[in-house]
Amino acid sequence: MIDKNAEKTISAIVAERRSTPRFASTPVEQTHLRQILTAGIESPSGYNLQPWRFVVVREAEQRRKLRAASHNQPKVEQASVIICALGDPEGWRAGDLEEMIRIGSEHGYVHPSKSGDTRTLISDYLGGHPNLPMWLNRQVMIALTTMMLQAEALGYDTALMEGFEENKIKQVIGAPERMVVVCLLAIGFCEGDDKRYGGRFPQEKVLFGERYGQSLDLKIG
Ligand SMILES: Cc1cc2nc3c(=O)[nH]c(=O)nc-3n(C[C@H](O)[C@H](O)[C@H](O)COP(=O)(O)O)c2cc1C
């Protein structure tokens, strides 16, 4: 159950979080869901362009359809909330850039006299980007990961999922053709035993100092 007085620390989440294998039907509290979603959309993004969109699926019938679009993974139907994280590769052309500049001006993030330069700089950057899907994926996953961490901090269990058929998911949630489905996040409560920790690669294999392949010396003093 949720302990209303104690949010988990990041260190505790890192140590204890597992990708939940099975969910109970216990609902996610609305106030918590709002907090989780807000945390996600407060995430950083390149040029603050926020190219993410999230469809929050709670209805049982929608979850049943999402399960069918996700290689029949039971947790998609079991968890009381599924967040479908989408990226909009054309959003910046279709109004997001202008809205970012407008909001940024209100907050003193974009100086009004510089809005033209900002528009040109970002249009050139994204218009000629060599790998826009990767750019989009970066932004969306940061926001979805923040939602996952906020949910875990509040005491919920979570599962990220990439096992789905994109076109089928888009059909179920009615996403426009141009949108990319990046990932799903299930939020709820674990039922039964949690998944076993799978271990991680040794640090020497994945952490380097200064140059790729060079060992990282983290000795103190
Ligand atoms: C982006 C991403 C997509 C994933 N997709 C699935 C999935 O579709 N189905 C599933 O059962 N687990 C999925 N997982 C969970 C991984 O299998 C899991 O994170 C990994 O085994 C490590 O276990 P842990 O998260 O419990 O530490 C996914 C994890 C990530 C980060």
Coordinates of C-alpha atoms and ligand atoms in Angstrom, one line a residue:
M1 CA 0.0 0.0 0.0
I2 CA 1.0 3.6 -0.4
D3 CA 2.6 5.3 2.6
K4 CA 1.2 8.8 2.2
N5 CA 4.0 10.3 4.4
A6 CA 7.1 8.8 2.8
E7 CA 8.2 9.2 -0.7
K8 CA 10.9 6.8 -1.7
T9 CA 14.3 8.4 -2.4
I10 CA 16.0 8.0 -5.8
S11 CA 18.6 5.8 -4.1
A12 CA 15.9 3.5 -2.8
I13 CA 14.2 3.3 -6.2
V14 CA 17.5 2.5 -7.9
A15 CA 18.0 -0.3 -5.4
E16 CA 14.5 -1.7 -5.3
R17 CA 12.7 -1.0 -8.6
R18 CA 11.9 -4.0 -10.8
S19 CA 10.0 -4.3 -14.0
T20 CA 6.7 -5.5 -12.6
P21 CA 5.8 -8.9 -14.1
R22 CA 2.1 -9.0 -12.9
F23 CA -0.2 -6.3 -11.7
A24 CA -3.2 -6.3 -9.3
S25 CA -6.3 -4.4 -10.3
T26 CA -5.9 -1.8 -7.5
P27 CA -6.4 1.6 -9.0
V28 CA -3.9 4.5 -9.1
E29 CA -5.1 7.5 -7.1
Q30 CA -6.1 10.4 -9.3
T31 CA -4.0 12.9 -7.4
H32 CA -1.0 10.6 -7.7
L33 CA -1.7 10.1 -11.4
R34 CA -1.8 13.9 -11.9
Q35 CA 1.5 14.2 -10.0
I36 CA 3.1 11.5 -12.1
L37 CA 2.0 13.0 -15.4
T38 CA 3.0 16.5 -14.3
A39 CA 6.5 15.3 -13.3
G40 CA 6.9 13.9 -16.9
I41 CA 5.9 17.0 -18.7
E42 CA 8.2 19.1 -16.4
S43 CA 11.1 17.2 -18.0
P44 CA 13.9 18.8 -20.0
S45 CA 13.8 18.6 -23.8
G46 CA 16.1 19.9 -26.6
Y47 CA 15.4 23.6 -27.1
N48 CA 12.4 23.0 -24.7
L49 CA 10.4 21.8 -27.7
Q50 CA 8.5 19.1 -25.7
P51 CA 7.8 16.9 -28.7
W52 CA 6.0 14.4 -26.5
R53 CA 2.4 13.5 -26.2
F54 CA 0.9 11.0 -23.7
V55 CA -2.3 9.0 -24.0
V56 CA -3.4 7.8 -20.5
V57 CA -5.4 4.6 -20.8
R58 CA -7.5 3.5 -17.9
E59 CA -10.7 2.0 -19.3
A60 CA -10.7 -1.8 -19.2
E61 CA -11.9 -2.2 -22.8
Q62 CA -9.1 0.1 -24.0
R63 CA -6.5 -1.9 -22.0
R64 CA -7.8 -5.1 -23.4
K65 CA -7.3 -3.7 -26.9
L66 CA -3.8 -2.4 -26.0
R67 CA -2.9 -5.9 -24.8
A68 CA -3.9 -7.4 -28.1
A69 CA -1.6 -4.8 -29.8
S70 CA 1.2 -5.6 -27.4
H71 CA 1.9 -9.3 -28.2
N72 CA -0.8 -10.2 -25.7
Q73 CA 1.3 -9.1 -22.7
P74 CA -1.0 -9.6 -19.8
K75 CA 0.3 -6.7 -17.7
V76 CA -1.0 -4.3 -20.3
E77 CA -4.5 -5.3 -19.4
Q78 CA -3.8 -5.9 -15.7
A79 CA -2.3 -2.6 -14.7
S80 CA -4.9 0.1 -13.9
V81 CA -3.0 2.8 -15.9
I82 CA -1.1 2.4 -19.2
I83 CA 0.6 5.5 -20.5
C84 CA 1.3 5.4 -24.2
A85 CA 4.2 7.8 -24.9
L86 CA 4.2 9.3 -28.3
G87 CA 6.6 11.6 -30.2
D88 CA 5.5 14.1 -32.8
P89 CA 8.2 14.5 -35.5
E90 CA 6.3 17.3 -37.1
G91 CA 5.2 19.1 -34.0
W92 CA 7.9 21.8 -34.2
R93 CA 6.7 22.8 -37.6
A94 CA 3.0 22.5 -36.7
G95 CA 2.9 25.0 -33.9
D96 CA 5.2 23.7 -31.1
L97 CA 8.1 26.0 -32.0
E98 CA 5.9 29.0 -32.0
E99 CA 4.3 28.0 -28.7
M100 CA 7.6 27.3 -27.1
I101 CA 8.8 30.8 -28.1
R102 CA 5.6 32.4 -26.8
I103 CA 5.7 30.6 -23.5
G104 CA 9.5 31.1 -23.3
S105 CA 9.0 34.9 -23.8
E106 CA 6.5 35.0 -20.9
H107 CA 9.1 33.3 -18.7
G108 CA 12.0 35.4 -19.8
Y109 CA 13.6 32.2 -21.4
V110 CA 13.4 33.7 -24.9
H111 CA 14.1 37.4 -25.2
P112 CA 11.5 39.0 -27.5
S113 CA 14.2 40.6 -29.6
K114 CA 15.8 37.2 -30.2
S115 CA 12.7 35.2 -31.1
G116 CA 13.5 35.4 -34.9
D117 CA 17.0 34.1 -34.3
T118 CA 15.7 31.3 -32.1
R119 CA 13.1 30.4 -34.8
T120 CA 15.8 30.2 -37.5
L121 CA 18.3 28.4 -35.4
I122 CA 15.8 25.6 -34.4
S123 CA 14.3 25.4 -37.8
D124 CA 17.7 24.9 -39.3
Y125 CA 18.7 22.4 -36.7
L126 CA 15.6 20.2 -36.9
G127 CA 15.0 20.8 -40.6
G128 CA 18.4 19.3 -41.4
H129 CA 18.6 16.8 -38.5
P130 CA 20.3 13.6 -39.7
N131 CA 18.3 11.4 -37.4
L132 CA 15.0 12.9 -36.2
P133 CA 13.6 9.6 -34.8
M134 CA 16.6 9.4 -32.5
W135 CA 16.1 13.0 -31.5
L136 CA 12.5 12.3 -30.7
N137 CA 13.2 9.1 -28.8
R138 CA 15.7 11.0 -26.5
Q139 CA 13.1 13.6 -25.6
V140 CA 10.2 11.2 -25.0
M141 CA 12.1 8.7 -23.0
I142 CA 13.3 11.3 -20.6
A143 CA 9.8 12.4 -19.9
L144 CA 8.5 8.8 -19.6
T145 CA 11.4 7.8 -17.3
T146 CA 10.6 10.8 -15.1
M147 CA 7.0 9.6 -14.8
M148 CA 8.3 6.1 -13.9
L149 CA 10.5 7.5 -11.2
Q150 CA 7.8 9.7 -9.8
A151 CA 5.3 6.7 -9.7
E152 CA 7.9 4.6 -8.0
A153 CA 8.6 7.4 -5.5
L154 CA 5.0 7.5 -4.6
G155 CA 5.0 3.7 -3.9
Y156 CA 3.6 2.4 -7.2
D157 CA 5.1 -0.4 -9.3
T158 CA 5.9 0.1 -12.9
A159 CA 6.8 -1.6 -16.2
L160 CA 8.2 0.0 -19.4
M161 CA 7.2 -1.9 -22.6
E162 CA 8.5 -1.8 -26.1
G163 CA 6.9 -5.1 -27.0
F164 CA 4.0 -3.8 -29.2
E165 CA 2.9 -3.3 -32.8
E166 CA 3.1 0.4 -33.4
N167 CA 0.3 0.7 -36.0
K168 CA -2.1 -1.4 -33.8
I169 CA -1.4 0.8 -30.8
K170 CA -2.0 3.9 -32.9
Q171 CA -5.3 2.5 -34.1
V172 CA -6.5 1.7 -30.5
I173 CA -5.7 5.2 -29.2
G174 CA -6.5 7.0 -32.4
A175 CA -3.1 8.6 -32.8
P176 CA -2.5 10.7 -36.0
E177 CA -0.5 8.9 -38.7
R178 CA 2.6 11.0 -38.2
M179 CA 3.0 10.2 -34.6
V180 CA 5.6 7.7 -33.3
V181 CA 4.8 5.3 -30.5
V182 CA 8.0 5.3 -28.4
C183 CA 7.1 3.2 -25.4
L184 CA 4.4 2.1 -23.0
L185 CA 4.5 2.5 -19.2
A186 CA 2.3 0.4 -16.9
I187 CA 1.6 1.8 -13.4
G188 CA -0.1 -0.1 -10.6
F189 CA 0.7 -2.6 -7.9
C190 CA 2.7 -5.8 -8.2
E191 CA 0.7 -9.0 -7.7
G192 CA 2.6 -12.0 -6.4
D193 CA 6.4 -12.2 -6.5
D194 CA 8.3 -9.4 -8.1
K195 CA 10.7 -10.2 -11.0
R196 CA 14.2 -11.4 -10.0
Y197 CA 17.1 -8.9 -10.3
G198 CA 18.8 -9.8 -13.5
G199 CA 22.2 -8.3 -12.6
R200 CA 24.1 -5.7 -14.6
F201 CA 27.3 -5.7 -16.6
P202 CA 30.5 -5.0 -14.7
Q203 CA 31.4 -1.3 -14.5
E204 CA 34.7 -1.9 -16.4
K205 CA 32.6 -2.9 -19.4
V206 CA 30.3 0.1 -19.5
L207 CA 32.1 3.0 -17.8
F208 CA 35.1 4.7 -19.2
G209 CA 37.3 7.7 -18.3
E210 CA 38.1 10.4 -20.8
R211 CA 38.2 8.1 -23.8
Y212 CA 36.2 5.1 -24.9
G213 CA 37.9 1.9 -23.7
Q214 CA 40.0 3.7 -21.2
S215 CA 39.5 2.6 -17.6
L216 CA 37.8 5.0 -15.2
D217 CA 39.7 5.8 -12.1
L218 CA 37.3 6.7 -9.3
K219 CA 39.7 6.5 -6.4
I220 CA 39.1 9.3 -4.0
G221 CA 42.0 11.5 -2.7
Ligands
LIG1 C1 12.6 0.5 -23.0 C2 12.2 -0.8 -22.3 C3 11.3 -1.6 -22.9 C4 10.9 -2.8 -22.3 N1 10.0 -3.6 -22.8 C5 9.5 -4.7 -22.2 C6 8.4 -5.4 -22.7 O1 7.8 -5.1 -23.7 N2 8.0 -6.5 -21.9 C7 8.6 -6.8 -20.8 O2 8.1 -7.8 -20.2 N3 9.6 -6.1 -20.3 C8 10.1 -5.1 -20.9 N4 11.1 -4.3 -20.4 C9 11.7 -4.7 -19.1 C10 13.1 -5.3 -19.2 O3 13.1 -6.6 -19.6 C11 13.7 -5.1 -17.9 O4 13.9 -3.7 -17.6 C12 15.1 -5.8 -17.7 O5 14.9 -7.2 -17.8 C13 15.8 -5.4 -16.4 O6 14.9 -5.8 -15.3 P1 14.5 -4.7 -14.2 O7 13.8 -3.6 -15.0 O8 13.5 -5.4 -13.3 O9 15.7 -4.2 -13.5 C14 11.5 -3.2 -21.0 C15 12.5 -2.3 -20.4 C16 12.8 -1.1 -21.1 C17 13.8 -0.2 -20.4

